[in-house]
Short mmCIF file of N, CA, C and O in Angstrom, two decimals:
data_model
loop_
_atom_site.label_atom_id
_atom_site.label_comp_id
_atom_site.label_asym_id
_atom_site.label_seq_id
_atom_site.Cartn_x
_atom_site.Cartn_y
_atom_site.Cartn_z
N MET A 1 22.25 13.14 0.27
CA MET A 1 22.35 13.22 1.72
C MET A 1 22.11 11.83 2.31
O MET A 1 21.10 11.20 1.98
N PRO A 2 23.00 11.35 3.16
CA PRO A 2 22.84 10.01 3.73
C PRO A 2 21.64 9.94 4.68
O PRO A 2 21.29 10.91 5.34
N LYS A 3 21.03 8.77 4.70
CA LYS A 3 19.90 8.53 5.61
C LYS A 3 20.38 8.54 7.06
O LYS A 3 21.41 7.98 7.37
N GLN A 4 19.62 9.20 7.91
CA GLN A 4 19.95 9.17 9.35
C GLN A 4 19.41 7.88 9.94
O GLN A 4 18.28 7.49 9.72
N LYS A 5 20.24 7.20 10.66
CA LYS A 5 19.82 5.98 11.32
C LYS A 5 19.16 6.34 12.65
O LYS A 5 19.54 7.30 13.31
N ASN A 6 18.20 5.52 13.02
CA ASN A 6 17.55 5.73 14.33
C ASN A 6 18.57 5.43 15.43
O ASN A 6 19.12 4.34 15.49
N LYS A 7 18.74 6.41 16.29
CA LYS A 7 19.65 6.23 17.41
C LYS A 7 18.92 5.68 18.62
O LYS A 7 19.57 5.33 19.60
N ASP A 8 17.62 5.63 18.54
CA ASP A 8 16.84 5.18 19.68
C ASP A 8 16.29 3.76 19.49
O ASP A 8 15.35 3.36 20.16
N VAL A 9 16.90 3.01 18.61
CA VAL A 9 16.49 1.63 18.34
C VAL A 9 17.73 0.75 18.42
O VAL A 9 18.81 1.13 17.97
N CYS A 10 17.55 -0.45 18.98
CA CYS A 10 18.67 -1.40 19.04
C CYS A 10 19.19 -1.69 17.62
O CYS A 10 18.40 -1.82 16.69
N LYS A 11 20.47 -1.79 17.50
CA LYS A 11 21.08 -2.11 16.20
C LYS A 11 21.11 -3.60 15.95
O LYS A 11 21.24 -4.05 14.83
N VAL A 12 20.98 -4.38 17.00
CA VAL A 12 20.95 -5.83 16.91
C VAL A 12 19.63 -6.30 17.51
O VAL A 12 19.25 -5.89 18.60
N ILE A 13 18.94 -7.16 16.79
CA ILE A 13 17.66 -7.66 17.27
C ILE A 13 17.90 -8.94 18.07
O ILE A 13 18.35 -9.96 17.54
N CYS A 14 17.66 -8.86 19.35
CA CYS A 14 17.77 -10.00 20.25
C CYS A 14 16.96 -9.68 21.50
O CYS A 14 16.55 -8.54 21.69
N PHE A 15 16.68 -10.67 22.33
CA PHE A 15 15.98 -10.39 23.57
C PHE A 15 16.34 -11.43 24.62
O PHE A 15 16.78 -12.52 24.30
N ASN A 16 16.14 -11.03 25.85
CA ASN A 16 16.40 -11.88 27.01
C ASN A 16 15.15 -12.71 27.28
O ASN A 16 14.16 -12.21 27.82
N LYS A 17 15.18 -13.97 26.91
CA LYS A 17 13.99 -14.83 27.03
C LYS A 17 13.47 -14.91 28.45
O LYS A 17 12.27 -14.85 28.70
N LYS A 18 14.38 -15.05 29.40
CA LYS A 18 13.97 -15.15 30.81
C LYS A 18 13.29 -13.86 31.27
O LYS A 18 12.25 -13.90 31.94
N MET A 19 13.85 -12.72 30.90
CA MET A 19 13.28 -11.43 31.28
C MET A 19 11.91 -11.24 30.64
O MET A 19 10.95 -10.83 31.30
N VAL A 20 11.79 -11.54 29.36
CA VAL A 20 10.51 -11.39 28.65
C VAL A 20 9.45 -12.29 29.27
O VAL A 20 8.31 -11.87 29.50
N ARG A 21 9.79 -13.52 29.57
CA ARG A 21 8.85 -14.46 30.20
C ARG A 21 8.37 -13.91 31.56
O ARG A 21 7.18 -13.95 31.86
N SER A 22 9.30 -13.39 32.33
CA SER A 22 8.97 -12.83 33.64
C SER A 22 8.05 -11.62 33.51
O SER A 22 7.08 -11.46 34.24
N LEU A 23 8.36 -10.74 32.57
CA LEU A 23 7.53 -9.55 32.35
C LEU A 23 6.13 -9.93 31.88
O LEU A 23 5.13 -9.36 32.36
N LYS A 24 6.04 -10.88 30.97
CA LYS A 24 4.73 -11.34 30.49
C LYS A 24 3.91 -11.92 31.62
O LYS A 24 2.71 -11.68 31.72
N ALA A 25 4.55 -12.71 32.49
CA ALA A 25 3.85 -13.34 33.61
C ALA A 25 3.32 -12.30 34.59
O ALA A 25 2.31 -12.52 35.25
N GLY A 26 3.99 -11.16 34.69
CA GLY A 26 3.59 -10.13 35.65
C GLY A 26 2.62 -9.10 35.09
O GLY A 26 2.22 -8.18 35.80
N MET A 27 2.25 -9.24 33.82
CA MET A 27 1.34 -8.26 33.21
C MET A 27 -0.04 -8.35 33.85
O MET A 27 -0.55 -9.44 34.10
N PRO A 28 -0.66 -7.20 34.11
CA PRO A 28 -2.02 -7.19 34.65
C PRO A 28 -3.01 -7.78 33.61
O PRO A 28 -2.71 -7.85 32.42
N LEU A 29 -4.15 -8.16 34.10
CA LEU A 29 -5.21 -8.70 33.22
C LEU A 29 -5.66 -7.60 32.25
O LEU A 29 -5.63 -6.40 32.59
N PRO A 30 -6.11 -7.98 31.07
CA PRO A 30 -6.57 -6.98 30.08
C PRO A 30 -7.64 -6.04 30.63
O PRO A 30 -7.66 -4.84 30.31
N ALA A 31 -8.55 -6.54 31.48
CA ALA A 31 -9.58 -5.68 32.06
C ALA A 31 -8.96 -4.58 32.93
O ALA A 31 -9.42 -3.44 32.92
N SER A 32 -7.90 -4.91 33.67
CA SER A 32 -7.22 -3.91 34.48
C SER A 32 -6.52 -2.89 33.60
O SER A 32 -6.55 -1.68 33.90
N ILE A 33 -5.88 -3.35 32.55
CA ILE A 33 -5.22 -2.43 31.60
C ILE A 33 -6.25 -1.48 31.03
O ILE A 33 -6.01 -0.26 30.93
N ASP A 34 -7.41 -1.99 30.64
CA ASP A 34 -8.48 -1.14 30.08
C ASP A 34 -8.92 -0.08 31.07
O ASP A 34 -9.12 1.09 30.71
N LYS A 35 -9.07 -0.46 32.35
CA LYS A 35 -9.52 0.51 33.35
C LYS A 35 -8.48 1.60 33.60
O LYS A 35 -8.81 2.77 33.72
N VAL A 36 -7.22 1.21 33.66
CA VAL A 36 -6.15 2.20 33.86
C VAL A 36 -6.07 3.15 32.67
O VAL A 36 -5.97 4.37 32.82
N ALA A 37 -6.15 2.60 31.46
CA ALA A 37 -6.14 3.44 30.25
C ALA A 37 -7.32 4.39 30.27
O ALA A 37 -7.20 5.57 29.87
N GLY A 38 -8.46 3.90 30.73
CA GLY A 38 -9.65 4.74 30.81
C GLY A 38 -9.47 5.91 31.77
O GLY A 38 -9.90 7.03 31.48
N ILE A 39 -8.83 5.65 32.90
CA ILE A 39 -8.59 6.73 33.87
C ILE A 39 -7.66 7.77 33.26
O ILE A 39 -7.94 8.96 33.32
N PHE A 40 -6.57 7.31 32.62
CA PHE A 40 -5.65 8.27 32.03
C PHE A 40 -6.30 9.03 30.88
O PHE A 40 -6.04 10.23 30.70
N SER A 41 -7.15 8.38 30.11
CA SER A 41 -7.78 9.11 29.00
C SER A 41 -8.79 10.14 29.52
O SER A 41 -8.88 11.23 28.95
N ILE A 42 -9.51 9.81 30.57
CA ILE A 42 -10.52 10.74 31.08
C ILE A 42 -9.88 11.95 31.74
O ILE A 42 -10.42 13.03 31.73
N VAL A 43 -8.69 11.80 32.31
CA VAL A 43 -8.02 12.95 32.93
C VAL A 43 -7.13 13.68 31.93
O VAL A 43 -6.40 14.59 32.30
N GLY A 44 -7.23 13.32 30.65
CA GLY A 44 -6.45 13.97 29.61
C GLY A 44 -7.11 15.24 29.08
O GLY A 44 -6.77 15.70 27.99
N ASP A 45 -8.01 15.81 29.82
CA ASP A 45 -8.73 17.02 29.42
C ASP A 45 -8.46 18.12 30.44
O ASP A 45 -8.56 17.88 31.65
N LYS A 46 -8.14 19.31 29.96
CA LYS A 46 -7.76 20.42 30.86
C LYS A 46 -8.86 20.77 31.85
O LYS A 46 -8.59 21.03 33.03
N THR A 47 -10.08 20.81 31.39
CA THR A 47 -11.20 21.16 32.30
C THR A 47 -11.34 20.11 33.39
O THR A 47 -11.50 20.45 34.56
N ARG A 48 -11.23 18.86 33.02
CA ARG A 48 -11.36 17.80 34.04
C ARG A 48 -10.19 17.82 35.01
O ARG A 48 -10.36 17.57 36.21
N VAL A 49 -8.98 18.15 34.54
CA VAL A 49 -7.84 18.29 35.45
C VAL A 49 -8.09 19.42 36.44
O VAL A 49 -7.82 19.29 37.63
N ARG A 50 -8.64 20.52 35.96
CA ARG A 50 -8.95 21.65 36.86
C ARG A 50 -9.99 21.24 37.91
O ARG A 50 -9.88 21.58 39.08
N ILE A 51 -10.99 20.50 37.49
CA ILE A 51 -12.02 20.01 38.43
C ILE A 51 -11.37 19.10 39.46
O ILE A 51 -11.60 19.25 40.67
N LEU A 52 -10.55 18.17 39.02
CA LEU A 52 -9.88 17.26 39.95
C LEU A 52 -8.97 18.01 40.89
O LEU A 52 -8.88 17.67 42.08
N PHE A 53 -8.29 19.04 40.39
CA PHE A 53 -7.40 19.80 41.25
C PHE A 53 -8.16 20.44 42.41
O PHE A 53 -7.75 20.34 43.55
N ILE A 54 -9.29 21.09 42.11
CA ILE A 54 -10.01 21.73 43.22
C ILE A 54 -10.65 20.69 44.14
O ILE A 54 -10.73 20.91 45.35
N LEU A 55 -11.06 19.54 43.60
CA LEU A 55 -11.60 18.51 44.46
C LEU A 55 -10.50 17.85 45.31
O LEU A 55 -10.78 17.31 46.38
N SER A 56 -9.26 17.94 44.84
CA SER A 56 -8.15 17.34 45.60
C SER A 56 -7.84 18.10 46.87
O SER A 56 -7.07 17.64 47.71
N LYS A 57 -8.44 19.25 47.04
CA LYS A 57 -8.22 20.03 48.25
C LYS A 57 -8.98 19.44 49.44
O LYS A 57 -8.94 19.97 50.53
N GLY A 58 -9.65 18.31 49.19
CA GLY A 58 -10.25 17.55 50.28
C GLY A 58 -11.63 17.98 50.70
O GLY A 58 -12.19 17.42 51.64
N LYS A 59 -12.19 18.94 50.02
CA LYS A 59 -13.52 19.40 50.41
C LYS A 59 -14.56 18.85 49.46
O LYS A 59 -14.31 18.70 48.26
N GLU A 60 -15.71 18.59 50.02
CA GLU A 60 -16.86 18.21 49.21
C GLU A 60 -17.39 19.50 48.59
O GLU A 60 -17.61 20.47 49.30
N LEU A 61 -17.58 19.50 47.28
CA LEU A 61 -18.05 20.71 46.61
C LEU A 61 -19.31 20.42 45.80
O LEU A 61 -19.40 19.40 45.15
N CYS A 62 -20.22 21.38 45.82
CA CYS A 62 -21.42 21.22 45.00
C CYS A 62 -21.07 21.67 43.57
O CYS A 62 -20.08 22.37 43.33
N VAL A 63 -21.90 21.25 42.64
CA VAL A 63 -21.68 21.56 41.22
C VAL A 63 -21.56 23.07 41.02
O VAL A 63 -20.70 23.53 40.27
N CYS A 64 -22.40 23.83 41.70
CA CYS A 64 -22.39 25.30 41.55
C CYS A 64 -21.06 25.90 42.00
O CYS A 64 -20.53 26.80 41.36
N ASP A 65 -20.52 25.40 43.13
CA ASP A 65 -19.23 25.90 43.61
C ASP A 65 -18.11 25.57 42.63
O ASP A 65 -17.25 26.41 42.36
N ILE A 66 -18.14 24.38 42.08
CA ILE A 66 -17.11 23.98 41.11
C ILE A 66 -17.22 24.87 39.87
O ILE A 66 -16.22 25.41 39.38
N ALA A 67 -18.43 25.02 39.36
CA ALA A 67 -18.64 25.83 38.15
C ALA A 67 -18.18 27.26 38.36
O ALA A 67 -17.46 27.82 37.51
N ASN A 68 -18.53 27.86 39.47
CA ASN A 68 -18.16 29.25 39.73
C ASN A 68 -16.66 29.41 39.97
O ASN A 68 -16.07 30.40 39.57
N THR A 69 -16.05 28.46 40.62
CA THR A 69 -14.60 28.51 40.85
C THR A 69 -13.85 28.49 39.52
O THR A 69 -12.88 29.21 39.34
N LEU A 70 -14.32 27.70 38.57
CA LEU A 70 -13.62 27.53 37.31
C LEU A 70 -14.14 28.43 36.20
O LEU A 70 -13.61 28.42 35.09
N GLY A 71 -15.20 29.21 36.48
CA GLY A 71 -15.75 30.10 35.46
C GLY A 71 -16.45 29.35 34.34
O GLY A 71 -16.43 29.75 33.18
N LEU A 72 -17.10 28.25 34.70
CA LEU A 72 -17.82 27.43 33.73
C LEU A 72 -19.32 27.50 34.00
O LEU A 72 -19.75 27.90 35.08
N THR A 73 -20.10 27.09 33.02
CA THR A 73 -21.53 26.99 33.26
C THR A 73 -21.80 25.75 34.11
O THR A 73 -20.99 24.81 34.13
N ILE A 74 -22.91 25.76 34.78
CA ILE A 74 -23.29 24.60 35.59
C ILE A 74 -23.49 23.39 34.69
O ILE A 74 -23.08 22.28 35.01
N SER A 75 -24.07 23.61 33.53
CA SER A 75 -24.30 22.52 32.58
C SER A 75 -22.97 21.89 32.11
O SER A 75 -22.83 20.68 32.09
N ALA A 76 -22.01 22.73 31.75
CA ALA A 76 -20.70 22.22 31.29
C ALA A 76 -19.99 21.48 32.42
O ALA A 76 -19.37 20.43 32.20
N THR A 77 -20.09 22.02 33.62
CA THR A 77 -19.45 21.39 34.77
C THR A 77 -20.08 20.05 35.06
O THR A 77 -19.39 19.04 35.28
N SER A 78 -21.39 20.01 35.05
CA SER A 78 -22.12 18.77 35.31
C SER A 78 -21.75 17.71 34.26
O SER A 78 -21.59 16.53 34.60
N HIS A 79 -21.63 18.12 33.03
CA HIS A 79 -21.25 17.21 31.94
C HIS A 79 -19.88 16.58 32.22
O HIS A 79 -19.71 15.37 32.08
N GLN A 80 -18.91 17.40 32.60
CA GLN A 80 -17.56 16.90 32.88
C GLN A 80 -17.56 16.02 34.12
O GLN A 80 -16.87 14.99 34.15
N LEU A 81 -18.30 16.40 35.13
CA LEU A 81 -18.38 15.59 36.35
C LEU A 81 -19.01 14.22 36.06
O LEU A 81 -18.58 13.21 36.61
N ARG A 82 -19.97 14.20 35.18
CA ARG A 82 -20.61 12.92 34.82
C ARG A 82 -19.58 12.00 34.15
O ARG A 82 -19.53 10.80 34.44
N LYS A 83 -18.74 12.56 33.28
CA LYS A 83 -17.71 11.75 32.64
C LYS A 83 -16.73 11.20 33.69
O LYS A 83 -16.35 10.03 33.63
N LEU A 84 -16.34 12.05 34.61
CA LEU A 84 -15.42 11.62 35.67
C LEU A 84 -16.07 10.56 36.56
O LEU A 84 -15.43 9.59 36.96
N ARG A 85 -17.33 10.74 36.85
CA ARG A 85 -18.06 9.79 37.69
C ARG A 85 -18.22 8.45 36.98
O ARG A 85 -18.04 7.39 37.60
N ASP A 86 -18.51 8.48 35.69
CA ASP A 86 -18.68 7.23 34.94
C ASP A 86 -17.41 6.39 34.91
O ASP A 86 -17.47 5.18 34.79
N ARG A 87 -16.25 7.04 35.02
CA ARG A 87 -14.97 6.31 35.03
C ARG A 87 -14.49 6.01 36.44
O ARG A 87 -13.40 5.49 36.65
N GLY A 88 -15.29 6.36 37.44
CA GLY A 88 -14.93 6.03 38.82
C GLY A 88 -13.86 6.92 39.41
O GLY A 88 -13.18 6.53 40.35
N VAL A 89 -13.73 8.14 38.87
CA VAL A 89 -12.70 9.06 39.36
C VAL A 89 -13.25 9.97 40.45
O VAL A 89 -12.54 10.35 41.37
N VAL A 90 -14.54 10.31 40.35
CA VAL A 90 -15.19 11.11 41.39
C VAL A 90 -16.45 10.38 41.83
O VAL A 90 -16.95 9.49 41.14
N LYS A 91 -16.94 10.76 43.00
CA LYS A 91 -18.21 10.23 43.47
C LYS A 91 -19.06 11.41 43.95
O LYS A 91 -18.54 12.50 44.18
N TYR A 92 -20.35 11.16 44.09
CA TYR A 92 -21.25 12.24 44.51
C TYR A 92 -22.24 11.74 45.53
O TYR A 92 -22.43 10.54 45.71
N ARG A 93 -22.86 12.72 46.16
CA ARG A 93 -23.97 12.40 47.06
C ARG A 93 -25.01 13.51 46.94
O ARG A 93 -24.66 14.69 46.73
N ASN A 94 -26.25 13.12 47.00
CA ASN A 94 -27.35 14.08 46.98
C ASN A 94 -27.69 14.49 48.39
O ASN A 94 -27.70 13.65 49.29
N ASP A 95 -27.97 15.76 48.56
CA ASP A 95 -28.43 16.28 49.84
C ASP A 95 -29.55 17.27 49.54
O ASP A 95 -29.30 18.45 49.27
N GLY A 96 -30.77 16.75 49.51
CA GLY A 96 -31.89 17.59 49.13
C GLY A 96 -31.77 18.00 47.67
O GLY A 96 -31.68 17.16 46.78
N ASN A 97 -31.74 19.30 47.44
CA ASN A 97 -31.62 19.83 46.08
C ASN A 97 -30.18 19.99 45.63
O ASN A 97 -29.93 20.46 44.53
N MET A 98 -29.25 19.64 46.47
CA MET A 98 -27.83 19.86 46.18
C MET A 98 -27.15 18.53 45.87
O MET A 98 -27.51 17.49 46.39
N VAL A 99 -26.13 18.60 45.00
CA VAL A 99 -25.31 17.45 44.66
C VAL A 99 -23.85 17.81 44.96
O VAL A 99 -23.35 18.82 44.47
N TYR A 100 -23.21 17.02 45.80
CA TYR A 100 -21.84 17.28 46.23
C TYR A 100 -20.90 16.23 45.66
O TYR A 100 -21.22 15.05 45.65
N TYR A 101 -19.73 16.69 45.23
CA TYR A 101 -18.73 15.80 44.63
C TYR A 101 -17.45 15.79 45.45
O TYR A 101 -17.08 16.78 46.07
N THR A 102 -16.79 14.63 45.43
CA THR A 102 -15.46 14.44 45.99
C THR A 102 -14.70 13.52 45.06
O THR A 102 -15.30 12.86 44.21
N LEU A 103 -13.38 13.45 45.26
CA LEU A 103 -12.60 12.45 44.53
C LEU A 103 -13.05 11.09 45.03
O LEU A 103 -13.45 10.93 46.18
N ASP A 104 -12.97 10.08 44.17
CA ASP A 104 -13.41 8.76 44.56
C ASP A 104 -12.59 8.19 45.71
O ASP A 104 -13.12 7.56 46.60
N ASP A 105 -11.27 8.37 45.66
CA ASP A 105 -10.42 7.90 46.75
C ASP A 105 -9.06 8.60 46.71
O ASP A 105 -8.79 9.39 45.82
N GLN A 106 -8.23 8.27 47.68
CA GLN A 106 -6.94 8.94 47.80
C GLN A 106 -5.99 8.56 46.67
O GLN A 106 -5.02 9.26 46.41
N HIS A 107 -6.25 7.47 45.98
CA HIS A 107 -5.39 7.07 44.86
C HIS A 107 -5.47 8.07 43.72
O HIS A 107 -4.46 8.38 43.08
N ILE A 108 -6.67 8.57 43.47
CA ILE A 108 -6.85 9.57 42.41
C ILE A 108 -6.11 10.84 42.79
O ILE A 108 -5.41 11.44 41.97
N GLU A 109 -6.21 11.22 44.05
CA GLU A 109 -5.47 12.39 44.53
C GLU A 109 -3.97 12.17 44.38
O GLU A 109 -3.23 13.06 43.94
N GLY A 110 -3.50 10.99 44.69
CA GLY A 110 -2.07 10.67 44.55
C GLY A 110 -1.61 10.78 43.11
O GLY A 110 -0.51 11.31 42.84
N LEU A 111 -2.41 10.29 42.18
CA LEU A 111 -2.05 10.41 40.75
C LEU A 111 -1.92 11.88 40.36
O LEU A 111 -0.98 12.25 39.66
N LEU A 112 -2.85 12.68 40.80
CA LEU A 112 -2.84 14.11 40.48
C LEU A 112 -1.63 14.79 41.09
O LEU A 112 -0.93 15.56 40.40
N ILE A 113 -1.36 14.53 42.35
CA ILE A 113 -0.20 15.13 43.02
C ILE A 113 1.09 14.73 42.32
O ILE A 113 1.94 15.58 42.04
N ASP A 114 1.22 13.44 42.00
CA ASP A 114 2.42 12.97 41.31
C ASP A 114 2.57 13.62 39.95
O ASP A 114 3.68 13.96 39.53
N ALA A 115 1.47 13.78 39.24
CA ALA A 115 1.54 14.42 37.90
C ALA A 115 2.02 15.86 38.01
O ALA A 115 2.87 16.31 37.24
N PHE A 116 1.51 16.60 39.00
CA PHE A 116 1.96 17.99 39.16
C PHE A 116 3.40 18.07 39.64
O PHE A 116 4.16 18.96 39.22
N LYS A 117 3.83 17.14 40.47
CA LYS A 117 5.24 17.09 40.87
C LYS A 117 6.11 16.83 39.65
O LYS A 117 7.17 17.45 39.49
N HIS A 118 5.70 15.91 38.82
CA HIS A 118 6.44 15.59 37.61
C HIS A 118 6.58 16.82 36.70
O HIS A 118 7.66 17.13 36.22
N VAL A 119 5.47 17.52 36.51
CA VAL A 119 5.46 18.70 35.65
C VAL A 119 6.37 19.81 36.21
O VAL A 119 7.08 20.47 35.47
N ARG A 120 6.34 19.99 37.52
CA ARG A 120 7.21 21.01 38.12
C ARG A 120 8.67 20.73 37.82
O ARG A 120 9.45 21.66 37.62
N GLY A 121 9.04 19.46 37.73
CA GLY A 121 10.41 19.11 37.39
C GLY A 121 10.75 19.37 35.94
O GLY A 121 11.90 19.44 35.56
N LEU A 122 9.72 19.50 35.10
CA LEU A 122 9.94 19.73 33.67
C LEU A 122 9.90 21.19 33.28
O LEU A 122 10.36 21.56 32.21
N ILE A 123 9.36 22.01 34.15
CA ILE A 123 9.19 23.45 33.81
C ILE A 123 10.44 24.21 34.20
O ILE A 123 11.03 24.03 35.20
#
């Protein structure tokens, strides 16, 4: 049986020097690449996506409300929120005995909205 050739690879190895130079010059700094990769990796978990989805509704929610909405323990919810907070995806504020969470900013909400729009186009 003959070997199948890759159809998704160039058959001739060459490159546009001017284009490559331009693309290299426009690359973000490694620290920025690391932060973006960190955001994408932290939102690569179903539970954290669910948490972000309910926080994207624009309301400040306490840990107990988030846990009960998602059917999780308070401990598990707090653990996931801590991971999101450590990556700068959510922020919190203390109010007496209560801790309230929101998305860190509208950019996180935009990423989430765009991801769900993308998925709707694939389903």
